[in-house]
Tab-separated table of C-alpha atoms in Angstrom:
chain	number	residue	atom	x	y	z
A	217	MET	CA	0.000	0.000	0.000
A	218	PRO	CA	1.402	3.438	-0.896
A	219	GLU	CA	2.501	5.611	2.028
A	220	HIS	CA	-0.053	8.344	1.251
A	221	GLU	CA	-2.835	5.749	1.592
A	222	ARG	CA	-1.358	4.393	4.820
A	223	SER	CA	-1.436	7.938	6.217
A	224	LEU	CA	-5.216	8.066	5.641
A	225	MET	CA	-5.912	5.282	8.157
A	226	GLY	CA	-8.226	6.578	10.865
A	227	SER	CA	-9.293	9.606	8.844
A	228	ILE	CA	-12.707	10.333	7.362
A	229	VAL	CA	-13.009	9.396	3.694
A	230	GLU	CA	-15.743	9.863	1.122
A	231	GLY	CA	-16.531	7.979	-2.045
A	232	ARG	CA	-19.154	6.866	-4.543
A	233	VAL	CA	-21.160	3.713	-3.926
A	234	LEU	CA	-20.371	1.180	-6.663
A	235	ALA	CA	-22.509	-1.738	-5.487
A	236	VAL	CA	-24.848	-2.708	-2.661
A	237	PHE	CA	-25.003	-6.344	-1.534
A	238	ARG	CA	-26.489	-8.197	1.430
A	239	TRP	CA	-22.945	-8.648	2.757
A	240	GLY	CA	-21.872	-5.016	2.397
A	241	VAL	CA	-21.401	-1.913	0.296
A	242	ILE	CA	-18.538	-1.394	-2.170
A	243	VAL	CA	-17.254	2.188	-2.363
A	244	ASP	CA	-14.908	3.857	-4.863
A	245	LEU	CA	-12.569	5.913	-2.702
A	246	GLY	CA	-10.278	7.010	-5.520
A	247	LEU	CA	-7.503	4.918	-3.973
A	248	SER	CA	-5.611	1.856	-5.197
A	249	HIS	CA	-8.422	-0.438	-3.966
A	250	VAL	CA	-12.132	-0.082	-3.281
A	251	GLY	CA	-13.616	0.276	0.175
A	252	LEU	CA	-16.046	-2.048	1.943
A	253	ILE	CA	-18.701	-1.162	4.479
A	254	ASP	CA	-19.419	-4.448	6.242
A	255	ALA	CA	-23.073	-5.480	6.642
A	256	LEU	CA	-22.572	-5.439	10.439
A	257	TYR	CA	-22.487	-1.634	10.158
A	258	ILE	CA	-25.694	-1.371	8.129
A	259	ASP	CA	-28.932	-0.855	10.045
A	260	ASP	CA	-32.509	-0.977	8.740
A	261	GLY	CA	-32.736	2.800	8.344
A	262	ASP	CA	-29.443	3.206	6.468
A	263	MET	CA	-29.773	3.985	2.765
A	264	TYR	CA	-26.984	3.171	0.331
A	265	VAL	CA	-27.683	3.510	-3.392
A	266	VAL	CA	-25.408	2.978	-6.375
A	267	GLY	CA	-23.987	6.361	-7.366
A	268	GLY	CA	-24.651	7.835	-3.927
A	269	VAL	CA	-22.043	9.171	-1.531
A	270	ALA	CA	-20.729	7.158	1.421
A	271	ARG	CA	-18.622	8.611	4.245
A	272	GLY	CA	-16.787	6.957	7.066
A	273	TYR	CA	-13.538	6.234	8.841
A	274	LEU	CA	-10.877	4.335	6.923
A	275	THR	CA	-10.102	1.678	9.517
A	276	GLU	CA	-7.795	-0.842	7.848
A	277	PHE	CA	-6.661	-2.504	4.647
A	278	ASN	CA	-7.340	-6.208	4.202
A	279	PRO	CA	-4.687	-7.586	1.830
A	280	GLY	CA	-6.481	-10.928	1.421
A	281	MET	CA	-9.645	-9.222	0.207
A	282	GLU	CA	-7.749	-6.343	-1.415
A	283	LYS	CA	-10.189	-3.861	0.115
A	284	PHE	CA	-10.112	-0.956	2.523
A	285	TRP	CA	-12.552	-1.294	5.415
A	286	ILE	CA	-14.791	1.670	6.160
A	287	ARG	CA	-16.711	2.309	9.388
A	288	PRO	CA	-19.614	4.689	8.728
A	289	LEU	CA	-19.803	7.864	10.773
A	290	GLY	CA	-21.689	7.411	14.033
A	291	LYS	CA	-21.241	3.617	14.154
A	292	THR	CA	-19.567	1.813	17.064
A	293	PRO	CA	-16.509	-0.219	15.998
A	294	ILE	CA	-17.362	-3.914	15.618
A	295	LYS	CA	-14.608	-4.910	18.069
A	296	GLU	CA	-16.182	-2.704	20.741
A	297	ARG	CA	-19.732	-3.779	19.934
A	298	TYR	CA	-19.038	-7.528	19.919
A	299	GLY	CA	-15.569	-7.798	21.405
A	300	ARG	CA	-16.367	-8.731	24.994
A	301	GLY	CA	-14.744	-12.136	24.872
A	302	GLY	CA	-16.897	-13.080	21.906
A	303	GLN	CA	-20.135	-12.518	23.842
A	304	CYS	CA	-22.930	-10.385	22.447
A	305	ASP	CA	-25.397	-8.424	24.566
């Protein structure tokens, strides 16, 4: 991953929605790889449409999937939400 992309980790990014699936949303961030908003971050009231704008925190790069992971603004990180020793509330 280029250094300028590494420096974006943790910052707010914005991009165009390329595809919406049951398992997540693919976002064109204008970077070397697309972004993914995992379905765990998508609630019933959230609206993602192809061509629309998506914003969130760039949290990590997954080399196996070749995707950047995006956490939408206002969403609790998955590790905090479900990370209590693997137990859910």
